[in-house]
Amino acid sequence: MRKSARYSTLAAAGLLALSSLTACANDAASTASTGSGKGTKVKIMVGGLDKVIYMPAMLTQRLGYFDAEGLNVELLTEPAGVQAETALVAGQVQGTVGFYDHTLDLQTKGKAVESVVQFSHAPGEVEVVSTKEAGDITSPKDFKGKKLGITSLGSSTDFLTKYLAVKNGVKVSDFSPVAVGAGATFISALQQGSIDGGMTTDPTVATILDKKAGKVLVDMRTPEGSQKALGGPYPSSSLYMQTDWVNGHKDTVQKLVNAFVKTLKWMSTHSAAEIAAKMPADYAQGDKALYTQSIKSTLPMFTDDGVMPENGPETVEKVLKAFNTNIQNADVDLSKTYTTEFVEAAK
């Protein structure tokens, strides 16, 4: 009887877990944005569709540029770039909108992945500190012993946090990275003291400042901020794909790049308010003015032509080599981590 009851409990737990997984899958599906249903089908995973740093993905769809190229693009979303990367490597999607730095990290793991269009020449990331800790953490030199929020382990926020620490004389083992995601979960962790500071992007940054929950410590939303913090341009958000798939589907890749380059040009000639008006209403979370401000603060990070910034890959390699033992011990071929073939043709 005791054993039977135990099995019944386990079975119930299993069903509960299964129903939870199903709910999670349904939630993920509900955040997907499906194209017109016409044209060549392409699935793209985005490391957070509502993040301003990845705005070109949804904006391209809203502007109708995918449709104009004869593409049926389904946009899917994961809370962190590293999870979007995993979906690509697993073959669940054909492309990922995420940080370019993952292409270097993946090469050291035997995966050939390349950026085909570069959205940005700065990270768009901000290191914030809680209002309570602002007096104690005045620079990355003060990271020792602190709990620092990142989206997830192995994410670009993780990479950049480690670099800022090492650059300022703090060992990676001297602080605790805490995976808290972005948006409401990040803000809650900051307010409750679960983290002392952390790295995040807009619109989370704008909300933190509006709530007076924290202050900006390092701002990398502009090329100037990237130069100061990282020593050069830092190509971040991009569309990257498995090299074999790119080589086998050049026509489709060209159409994708054409659409994204049109969007980047459109962004460069329109105001933050005009851009915000094109995005899904729920991205503003009830405060359109604050959402517009978050776009305005982040706009300087974007390129207007999709071209890889000069010396950008070298800056990324330098940053990763500062703490990533895989890259320290590898001979990374940067020429294989991106291609300008498609953006040149898009011009």
mmCIF file of C-alpha atoms in Angstrom:
data_model
loop_
_atom_site.group_PDB
_atom_site.id
_atom_site.type_symbol
_atom_site.label_atom_id
_atom_site.label_comp_id
_atom_site.label_asym_id
_atom_site.label_seq_id
_atom_site.Cartn_x
_atom_site.Cartn_y
_atom_site.Cartn_z
ATOM 1 C CA MET A 1 0.000 0.000 0.000
ATOM 2 C CA ARG A 2 2.772 2.402 0.979
ATOM 3 C CA LYS A 3 4.626 1.673 -2.279
ATOM 4 C CA SER A 4 1.417 2.054 -4.311
ATOM 5 C CA ALA A 5 0.686 5.409 -2.708
ATOM 6 C CA ARG A 6 4.221 6.518 -3.414
ATOM 7 C CA TYR A 7 3.857 5.615 -7.086
ATOM 8 C CA SER A 8 0.530 7.452 -7.247
ATOM 9 C CA THR A 9 2.227 10.548 -5.833
ATOM 10 C CA LEU A 10 5.049 10.273 -8.343
ATOM 11 C CA ALA A 11 2.588 9.823 -11.177
ATOM 12 C CA ALA A 12 0.668 12.883 -10.081
ATOM 13 C CA ALA A 13 3.895 14.839 -9.862
ATOM 14 C CA GLY A 14 4.822 13.640 -13.330
ATOM 15 C CA LEU A 15 1.489 14.764 -14.739
ATOM 16 C CA LEU A 16 1.872 18.113 -13.031
ATOM 17 C CA ALA A 17 5.342 18.524 -14.476
ATOM 18 C CA LEU A 18 4.077 17.515 -17.902
ATOM 19 C CA SER A 19 1.203 19.989 -17.739
ATOM 20 C CA SER A 20 3.632 22.698 -16.628
ATOM 21 C CA LEU A 21 5.899 21.944 -19.573
ATOM 22 C CA THR A 22 2.904 22.060 -21.901
ATOM 23 C CA ALA A 23 1.897 25.409 -20.431
ATOM 24 C CA CYS A 24 5.429 26.719 -20.927
ATOM 25 C CA ALA A 25 5.399 25.535 -24.528
ATOM 26 C CA ASN A 26 2.054 27.240 -25.076
ATOM 27 C CA ASP A 27 3.375 30.424 -23.494
ATOM 28 C CA ALA A 28 6.382 30.327 -25.811
ATOM 29 C CA ALA A 29 4.117 29.795 -28.802
ATOM 30 C CA SER A 30 1.934 32.706 -27.745
ATOM 31 C CA THR A 31 4.928 35.021 -27.879
ATOM 32 C CA ALA A 32 5.761 33.929 -31.411
ATOM 33 C CA SER A 33 4.973 36.309 -34.247
ATOM 34 C CA THR A 34 3.906 34.566 -37.428
ATOM 35 C CA GLY A 35 4.335 36.000 -40.879
ATOM 36 C CA SER A 36 1.773 36.358 -43.659
ATOM 37 C CA GLY A 37 1.739 32.641 -44.444
ATOM 38 C CA LYS A 38 2.953 33.312 -47.969
ATOM 39 C CA GLY A 39 6.448 32.850 -49.378
ATOM 40 C CA THR A 40 9.518 30.976 -48.196
ATOM 41 C CA LYS A 41 9.149 29.849 -44.567
ATOM 42 C CA VAL A 42 11.929 30.863 -42.163
ATOM 43 C CA LYS A 43 11.994 30.524 -38.375
ATOM 44 C CA ILE A 44 14.093 33.009 -36.414
ATOM 45 C CA MET A 45 14.676 32.801 -32.666
ATOM 46 C CA VAL A 46 15.170 36.131 -30.914
ATOM 47 C CA GLY A 47 16.889 36.523 -27.545
ATOM 48 C CA GLY A 48 13.973 38.605 -26.258
ATOM 49 C CA LEU A 49 11.579 40.043 -28.857
ATOM 50 C CA ASP A 50 10.596 42.981 -26.645
ATOM 51 C CA LYS A 51 14.192 44.065 -25.966
ATOM 52 C CA VAL A 52 15.089 47.290 -27.764
ATOM 53 C CA ILE A 53 18.512 45.883 -28.735
ATOM 54 C CA TYR A 54 16.699 43.280 -30.880
ATOM 55 C CA MET A 55 14.032 45.681 -32.133
ATOM 56 C CA PRO A 56 14.891 45.291 -35.860
ATOM 57 C CA ALA A 57 13.436 41.763 -35.830
ATOM 58 C CA MET A 58 9.861 42.736 -34.956
ATOM 59 C CA LEU A 59 10.102 46.105 -36.691
ATOM 60 C CA THR A 60 11.028 44.455 -39.995
ATOM 61 C CA GLN A 61 7.908 42.343 -39.771
ATOM 62 C CA ARG A 62 5.726 45.299 -38.776
ATOM 63 C CA LEU A 63 7.030 47.345 -41.705
ATOM 64 C CA GLY A 64 6.128 44.540 -44.095
ATOM 65 C CA TYR A 65 9.658 44.114 -45.409
ATOM 66 C CA PHE A 66 9.726 40.330 -44.979
ATOM 67 C CA ASP A 67 6.529 40.038 -47.014
ATOM 68 C CA ALA A 68 7.939 42.376 -49.669
ATOM 69 C CA GLU A 69 10.875 39.987 -50.101
ATOM 70 C CA GLY A 70 8.588 36.988 -50.486
ATOM 71 C CA LEU A 71 9.375 35.572 -47.054
ATOM 72 C CA ASN A 72 7.104 34.035 -44.437
ATOM 73 C CA VAL A 73 9.135 34.704 -41.290
ATOM 74 C CA GLU A 74 8.067 33.308 -37.939
ATOM 75 C CA LEU A 75 9.667 35.137 -35.035
ATOM 76 C CA LEU A 76 10.079 33.128 -31.839
ATOM 77 C CA THR A 77 11.429 34.404 -28.549
ATOM 78 C CA GLU A 78 13.626 33.194 -25.702
ATOM 79 C CA PRO A 79 14.496 35.315 -22.656
ATOM 80 C CA ALA A 80 18.266 35.159 -23.277
ATOM 81 C CA GLY A 81 20.556 35.111 -26.289
ATOM 82 C CA VAL A 82 22.321 31.939 -25.176
ATOM 83 C CA GLN A 83 18.987 30.065 -25.271
ATOM 84 C CA ALA A 84 18.307 31.437 -28.749
ATOM 85 C CA GLU A 85 21.766 30.189 -29.744
ATOM 86 C CA THR A 86 20.919 26.716 -28.465
ATOM 87 C CA ALA A 87 17.772 26.627 -30.608
ATOM 88 C CA LEU A 88 19.848 27.430 -33.696
ATOM 89 C CA VAL A 89 22.509 24.796 -33.033
ATOM 90 C CA ALA A 90 19.791 22.221 -32.390
ATOM 91 C CA GLY A 91 18.296 22.973 -35.803
ATOM 92 C CA GLN A 92 14.969 24.172 -34.381
ATOM 93 C CA VAL A 93 15.276 27.474 -36.262
ATOM 94 C CA GLN A 94 17.158 28.729 -39.317
ATOM 95 C CA GLY A 95 18.443 31.950 -37.768
ATOM 96 C CA THR A 96 19.021 33.700 -34.466
ATOM 97 C CA VAL A 97 18.810 37.367 -33.620
ATOM 98 C CA GLY A 98 21.354 37.630 -30.848
ATOM 99 C CA PHE A 99 24.850 38.841 -30.012
ATOM 100 C CA TYR A 100 27.638 38.333 -32.530
ATOM 101 C CA ASP A 101 30.028 37.201 -29.759
ATOM 102 C CA HIS A 102 28.311 33.789 -29.709
ATOM 103 C CA THR A 103 29.780 33.040 -33.154
ATOM 104 C CA LEU A 104 33.303 33.137 -31.692
ATOM 105 C CA ASP A 105 32.370 31.048 -28.682
ATOM 106 C CA LEU A 106 30.650 28.459 -30.892
ATOM 107 C CA GLN A 107 33.642 28.206 -33.222
ATOM 108 C CA THR A 108 35.782 27.013 -30.314
ATOM 109 C CA LYS A 109 33.173 24.278 -29.795
ATOM 110 C CA GLY A 110 33.393 23.112 -33.394
ATOM 111 C CA LYS A 111 30.251 24.897 -34.619
ATOM 112 C CA ALA A 112 30.430 26.996 -37.802
ATOM 113 C CA VAL A 113 28.075 29.936 -37.330
ATOM 114 C CA GLU A 114 28.290 33.381 -38.939
ATOM 115 C CA SER A 115 26.656 36.780 -38.705
ATOM 116 C CA VAL A 116 25.054 37.713 -42.033
ATOM 117 C CA VAL A 117 23.860 41.208 -41.096
ATOM 118 C CA GLN A 118 25.115 43.320 -38.208
ATOM 119 C CA PHE A 119 22.496 45.487 -36.504
ATOM 120 C CA SER A 120 24.827 47.300 -34.141
ATOM 121 C CA HIS A 121 28.258 48.686 -33.335
ATOM 122 C CA ALA A 122 27.751 48.937 -29.562
ATOM 123 C CA PRO A 123 26.387 46.434 -27.025
ATOM 124 C CA GLY A 124 23.321 48.433 -26.004
ATOM 125 C CA GLU A 125 23.894 47.043 -22.505
ATOM 126 C CA VAL A 126 23.911 48.974 -19.240
ATOM 127 C CA GLU A 127 25.426 47.982 -15.916
ATOM 128 C CA VAL A 128 23.112 49.298 -13.225
ATOM 129 C CA VAL A 129 23.443 49.244 -9.445
ATOM 130 C CA SER A 130 20.627 49.267 -6.929
ATOM 131 C CA THR A 131 19.923 52.558 -5.220
ATOM 132 C CA LYS A 132 20.920 50.948 -1.918
ATOM 133 C CA GLU A 133 24.336 49.846 -3.265
ATOM 134 C CA ALA A 134 25.075 52.961 -5.319
ATOM 135 C CA GLY A 135 27.343 54.364 -2.609
ATOM 136 C CA ASP A 136 29.411 51.177 -2.399
ATOM 137 C CA ILE A 137 29.618 50.296 -6.102
ATOM 138 C CA THR A 138 31.012 53.301 -7.937
ATOM 139 C CA SER A 139 32.910 51.394 -10.630
ATOM 140 C CA PRO A 140 33.491 47.771 -11.705
ATOM 141 C CA LYS A 141 36.457 47.806 -9.303
ATOM 142 C CA ASP A 142 33.848 47.397 -6.572
ATOM 143 C CA PHE A 143 32.337 44.170 -7.946
ATOM 144 C CA LYS A 144 34.222 41.996 -5.457
ATOM 145 C CA GLY A 145 31.828 40.145 -3.155
ATOM 146 C CA LYS A 146 28.759 41.412 -4.984
ATOM 147 C CA LYS A 147 25.816 39.595 -6.556
ATOM 148 C CA LEU A 148 25.466 40.762 -10.147
ATOM 149 C CA GLY A 149 22.444 40.054 -12.294
ATOM 150 C CA ILE A 150 22.706 38.637 -15.813
ATOM 151 C CA THR A 151 20.071 37.197 -18.132
ATOM 152 C CA SER A 152 21.541 33.689 -17.909
ATOM 153 C CA LEU A 153 24.873 31.923 -17.551
ATOM 154 C CA GLY A 154 26.786 31.920 -20.831
ATOM 155 C CA SER A 155 24.831 34.904 -22.126
ATOM 156 C CA SER A 156 26.392 38.069 -23.527
ATOM 157 C CA THR A 157 25.473 39.892 -20.316
ATOM 158 C CA ASP A 158 27.513 37.231 -18.518
ATOM 159 C CA PHE A 159 30.433 37.742 -20.948
ATOM 160 C CA LEU A 160 30.441 41.536 -20.640
ATOM 161 C CA THR A 161 30.077 41.518 -16.844
ATOM 162 C CA LYS A 162 33.094 39.235 -16.563
ATOM 163 C CA TYR A 163 35.110 41.452 -18.866
ATOM 164 C CA LEU A 164 34.303 44.631 -16.908
ATOM 165 C CA ALA A 165 35.365 42.855 -13.721
ATOM 166 C CA VAL A 166 38.645 41.463 -15.077
ATOM 167 C CA LYS A 167 39.513 44.748 -16.798
ATOM 168 C CA ASN A 168 39.156 46.487 -13.443
ATOM 169 C CA GLY A 169 41.221 44.022 -11.421
ATOM 170 C CA VAL A 170 38.424 41.814 -10.092
ATOM 171 C CA LYS A 171 38.653 38.066 -10.640
ATOM 172 C CA VAL A 172 35.689 36.212 -12.104
ATOM 173 C CA SER A 173 35.644 34.107 -8.942
ATOM 174 C CA ASP A 174 35.400 37.215 -6.746
ATOM 175 C CA PHE A 175 31.741 37.984 -7.501
ATOM 176 C CA SER A 176 28.542 35.979 -7.968
ATOM 177 C CA PRO A 177 26.680 36.085 -11.283
ATOM 178 C CA VAL A 178 22.939 35.571 -10.756
ATOM 179 C CA ALA A 179 20.642 34.588 -13.629
ATOM 180 C CA VAL A 180 17.580 36.826 -13.278
ATOM 181 C CA GLY A 181 16.441 37.312 -16.869
ATOM 182 C CA ALA A 182 15.276 40.766 -17.935
ATOM 183 C CA GLY A 183 12.261 43.001 -17.432
ATOM 184 C CA ALA A 184 10.122 42.402 -14.343
ATOM 185 C CA THR A 185 12.270 39.564 -12.954
ATOM 186 C CA PHE A 186 15.441 41.670 -13.152
ATOM 187 C CA ILE A 187 13.765 44.689 -11.567
ATOM 188 C CA SER A 188 12.254 42.600 -8.775
ATOM 189 C CA ALA A 189 15.642 41.027 -7.990
ATOM 190 C CA LEU A 190 17.195 44.495 -7.819
ATOM 191 C CA GLN A 191 14.462 45.884 -5.556
ATOM 192 C CA GLN A 192 14.458 42.863 -3.212
ATOM 193 C CA GLY A 193 18.244 42.780 -2.838
ATOM 194 C CA SER A 194 18.678 39.426 -4.573
ATOM 195 C CA ILE A 195 21.248 41.245 -6.705
ATOM 196 C CA ASP A 196 23.318 44.335 -5.923
ATOM 197 C CA GLY A 197 23.506 45.370 -9.561
ATOM 198 C CA GLY A 198 23.484 43.823 -12.969
ATOM 199 C CA MET A 199 23.587 44.147 -16.721
ATOM 200 C CA THR A 200 20.458 44.703 -18.744
ATOM 201 C CA THR A 201 18.990 46.632 -21.658
ATOM 202 C CA ASP A 202 16.082 48.895 -22.485
ATOM 203 C CA PRO A 203 13.209 49.002 -21.785
ATOM 204 C CA THR A 204 14.296 47.465 -18.459
ATOM 205 C CA VAL A 205 16.848 50.259 -17.894
ATOM 206 C CA ALA A 206 14.272 53.004 -18.468
ATOM 207 C CA THR A 207 11.874 51.350 -16.016
ATOM 208 C CA ILE A 208 14.571 50.993 -13.335
ATOM 209 C CA LEU A 209 15.436 54.678 -13.603
ATOM 210 C CA ASP A 210 11.775 55.691 -13.620
ATOM 211 C CA LYS A 211 11.125 53.648 -10.470
ATOM 212 C CA LYS A 212 14.335 55.013 -8.913
ATOM 213 C CA ALA A 213 15.266 51.392 -8.204
ATOM 214 C CA GLY A 214 18.817 51.849 -9.431
ATOM 215 C CA LYS A 215 21.417 54.003 -11.139
ATOM 216 C CA VAL A 216 23.546 53.652 -14.265
ATOM 217 C CA LEU A 217 27.121 52.555 -13.602
ATOM 218 C CA VAL A 218 28.385 51.744 -17.125
ATOM 219 C CA ASP A 219 26.448 52.820 -20.215
ATOM 220 C CA MET A 220 27.252 50.971 -23.443
ATOM 221 C CA ARG A 221 24.297 52.108 -25.528
ATOM 222 C CA THR A 222 26.422 54.346 -27.736
ATOM 223 C CA PRO A 223 29.627 53.850 -29.766
ATOM 224 C CA GLU A 224 31.318 56.295 -27.380
ATOM 225 C CA GLY A 225 30.206 54.236 -24.379
ATOM 226 C CA SER A 226 31.452 51.065 -26.056
ATOM 227 C CA GLN A 227 34.828 52.676 -26.767
ATOM 228 C CA LYS A 228 35.194 53.822 -23.161
ATOM 229 C CA ALA A 229 34.167 50.525 -21.552
ATOM 230 C CA LEU A 230 35.491 47.996 -24.064
ATOM 231 C CA GLY A 231 38.188 49.812 -26.016
ATOM 232 C CA GLY A 232 36.475 49.813 -29.401
ATOM 233 C CA PRO A 233 33.279 49.152 -31.369
ATOM 234 C CA TYR A 234 31.450 46.082 -30.121
ATOM 235 C CA PRO A 235 29.199 44.494 -32.737
ATOM 236 C CA SER A 236 26.395 42.933 -30.750
ATOM 237 C CA SER A 237 22.878 42.279 -32.031
ATOM 238 C CA SER A 238 22.875 40.572 -35.402
ATOM 239 C CA LEU A 239 21.259 37.858 -37.456
ATOM 240 C CA TYR A 240 23.523 34.828 -37.293
ATOM 241 C CA MET A 241 23.018 31.452 -38.931
ATOM 242 C CA GLN A 242 24.771 28.128 -39.372
ATOM 243 C CA THR A 243 27.311 28.506 -42.184
ATOM 244 C CA ASP A 244 26.212 25.321 -43.966
ATOM 245 C CA TRP A 245 22.624 26.566 -44.062
ATOM 246 C CA VAL A 246 23.750 29.970 -45.383
ATOM 247 C CA ASN A 247 25.765 28.358 -48.168
ATOM 248 C CA GLY A 248 22.850 26.140 -49.140
ATOM 249 C CA HIS A 249 20.179 28.870 -49.076
ATOM 250 C CA LYS A 250 21.875 32.015 -50.368
ATOM 251 C CA ASP A 251 18.775 33.348 -52.089
ATOM 252 C CA THR A 252 16.738 33.169 -48.883
ATOM 253 C CA VAL A 253 19.551 34.690 -46.815
ATOM 254 C CA GLN A 254 19.853 37.549 -49.298
ATOM 255 C CA LYS A 255 16.135 38.285 -48.983
ATOM 256 C CA LEU A 256 16.404 38.296 -45.177
ATOM 257 C CA VAL A 257 19.362 40.661 -45.276
ATOM 258 C CA ASN A 258 17.623 42.912 -47.808
ATOM 259 C CA ALA A 259 14.672 43.220 -45.421
ATOM 260 C CA PHE A 260 16.830 43.962 -42.367
ATOM 261 C CA VAL A 261 18.973 46.538 -44.178
ATOM 262 C CA LYS A 262 15.791 48.344 -45.273
ATOM 263 C CA THR A 263 14.703 48.412 -41.626
ATOM 264 C CA LEU A 264 18.038 49.780 -40.391
ATOM 265 C CA LYS A 265 17.874 52.544 -42.994
ATOM 266 C CA TRP A 266 14.273 53.287 -41.996
ATOM 267 C CA MET A 267 15.265 53.485 -38.332
ATOM 268 C CA SER A 268 18.051 55.952 -39.136
ATOM 269 C CA THR A 269 15.575 58.386 -40.701
ATOM 270 C CA HIS A 270 12.716 58.157 -38.204
ATOM 271 C CA SER A 271 12.273 59.349 -34.623
ATOM 272 C CA ALA A 272 11.982 57.193 -31.538
ATOM 273 C CA ALA A 273 8.286 58.099 -31.329
ATOM 274 C CA GLU A 274 7.697 57.004 -34.927
ATOM 275 C CA ILE A 275 9.500 53.730 -34.278
ATOM 276 C CA ALA A 276 7.562 53.109 -31.046
ATOM 277 C CA ALA A 277 4.291 53.643 -32.934
ATOM 278 C CA LYS A 278 5.161 50.752 -35.259
ATOM 279 C CA MET A 279 5.902 48.272 -32.473
ATOM 280 C CA PRO A 280 3.276 46.078 -30.728
ATOM 281 C CA ALA A 281 1.322 48.158 -28.214
ATOM 282 C CA ASP A 282 1.999 45.745 -25.328
ATOM 283 C CA TYR A 283 5.763 46.349 -25.603
ATOM 284 C CA ALA A 284 5.162 49.744 -23.969
ATOM 285 C CA GLN A 285 3.605 48.033 -20.908
ATOM 286 C CA GLY A 286 1.154 50.883 -20.453
ATOM 287 C CA ASP A 287 3.715 53.696 -20.602
ATOM 288 C CA LYS A 288 4.285 54.770 -24.200
ATOM 289 C CA ALA A 289 6.383 57.807 -23.233
ATOM 290 C CA LEU A 290 8.787 55.670 -21.206
ATOM 291 C CA TYR A 291 9.010 53.086 -24.008
ATOM 292 C CA THR A 292 9.730 55.841 -26.526
ATOM 293 C CA GLN A 293 12.492 57.156 -24.252
ATOM 294 C CA SER A 294 14.027 53.679 -24.008
ATOM 295 C CA ILE A 295 14.179 53.500 -27.818
ATOM 296 C CA LYS A 296 15.697 56.989 -28.028
ATOM 297 C CA SER A 297 18.416 56.048 -25.512
ATOM 298 C CA THR A 298 19.314 52.884 -27.431
ATOM 299 C CA LEU A 299 19.089 54.104 -31.048
ATOM 300 C CA PRO A 300 22.775 55.167 -31.223
ATOM 301 C CA MET A 301 23.859 51.515 -30.991
ATOM 302 C CA PHE A 302 22.398 50.610 -34.387
ATOM 303 C CA THR A 303 24.162 50.665 -37.757
ATOM 304 C CA ASP A 304 22.307 52.146 -40.723
ATOM 305 C CA ASP A 305 23.608 49.653 -43.283
ATOM 306 C CA GLY A 306 24.078 46.272 -41.571
ATOM 307 C CA VAL A 307 27.835 46.278 -42.194
ATOM 308 C CA MET A 308 30.246 44.825 -39.643
ATOM 309 C CA PRO A 309 32.052 47.791 -38.009
ATOM 310 C CA GLU A 310 35.764 48.043 -38.692
ATOM 311 C CA ASN A 311 37.817 46.411 -35.922
ATOM 312 C CA GLY A 312 34.605 45.195 -34.292
ATOM 313 C CA PRO A 313 35.414 41.470 -34.409
ATOM 314 C CA GLU A 314 38.871 42.168 -32.951
ATOM 315 C CA THR A 315 37.311 44.048 -30.013
ATOM 316 C CA VAL A 316 34.947 41.162 -29.334
ATOM 317 C CA GLU A 317 37.803 38.661 -29.437
ATOM 318 C CA LYS A 318 39.847 40.786 -27.035
ATOM 319 C CA VAL A 319 36.924 41.026 -24.618
ATOM 320 C CA LEU A 320 36.253 37.278 -24.660
ATOM 321 C CA LYS A 321 39.925 36.360 -24.338
ATOM 322 C CA ALA A 322 40.124 38.317 -21.094
ATOM 323 C CA PHE A 323 38.144 35.626 -19.237
ATOM 324 C CA ASN A 324 37.032 32.848 -21.625
ATOM 325 C CA THR A 325 39.538 29.996 -21.420
ATOM 326 C CA ASN A 326 38.068 28.340 -24.533
ATOM 327 C CA ILE A 327 38.965 31.361 -26.622
ATOM 328 C CA GLN A 328 42.251 31.983 -24.806
ATOM 329 C CA ASN A 329 43.400 28.523 -25.869
ATOM 330 C CA ALA A 330 41.973 28.629 -29.398
ATOM 331 C CA ASP A 331 43.014 30.199 -32.670
ATOM 332 C CA VAL A 332 39.737 31.808 -33.707
ATOM 333 C CA ASP A 333 39.359 32.554 -37.416
ATOM 334 C CA LEU A 334 37.404 35.802 -37.273
ATOM 335 C CA SER A 335 36.826 35.801 -41.022
ATOM 336 C CA LYS A 336 34.573 32.776 -40.562
ATOM 337 C CA THR A 337 32.410 34.406 -37.873
ATOM 338 C CA TYR A 338 30.730 36.896 -40.210
ATOM 339 C CA THR A 339 30.176 37.658 -43.871
ATOM 340 C CA THR A 340 29.571 40.974 -45.653
ATOM 341 C CA GLU A 341 28.520 39.250 -48.901
ATOM 342 C CA PHE A 342 24.818 39.835 -48.373
ATOM 343 C CA VAL A 343 24.897 43.365 -46.957
ATOM 344 C CA GLU A 344 27.131 44.460 -49.842
ATOM 345 C CA ALA A 345 24.602 43.044 -52.307
ATOM 346 C CA ALA A 346 21.741 44.676 -50.367
ATOM 347 C CA LYS A 347 23.228 48.114 -50.993
#
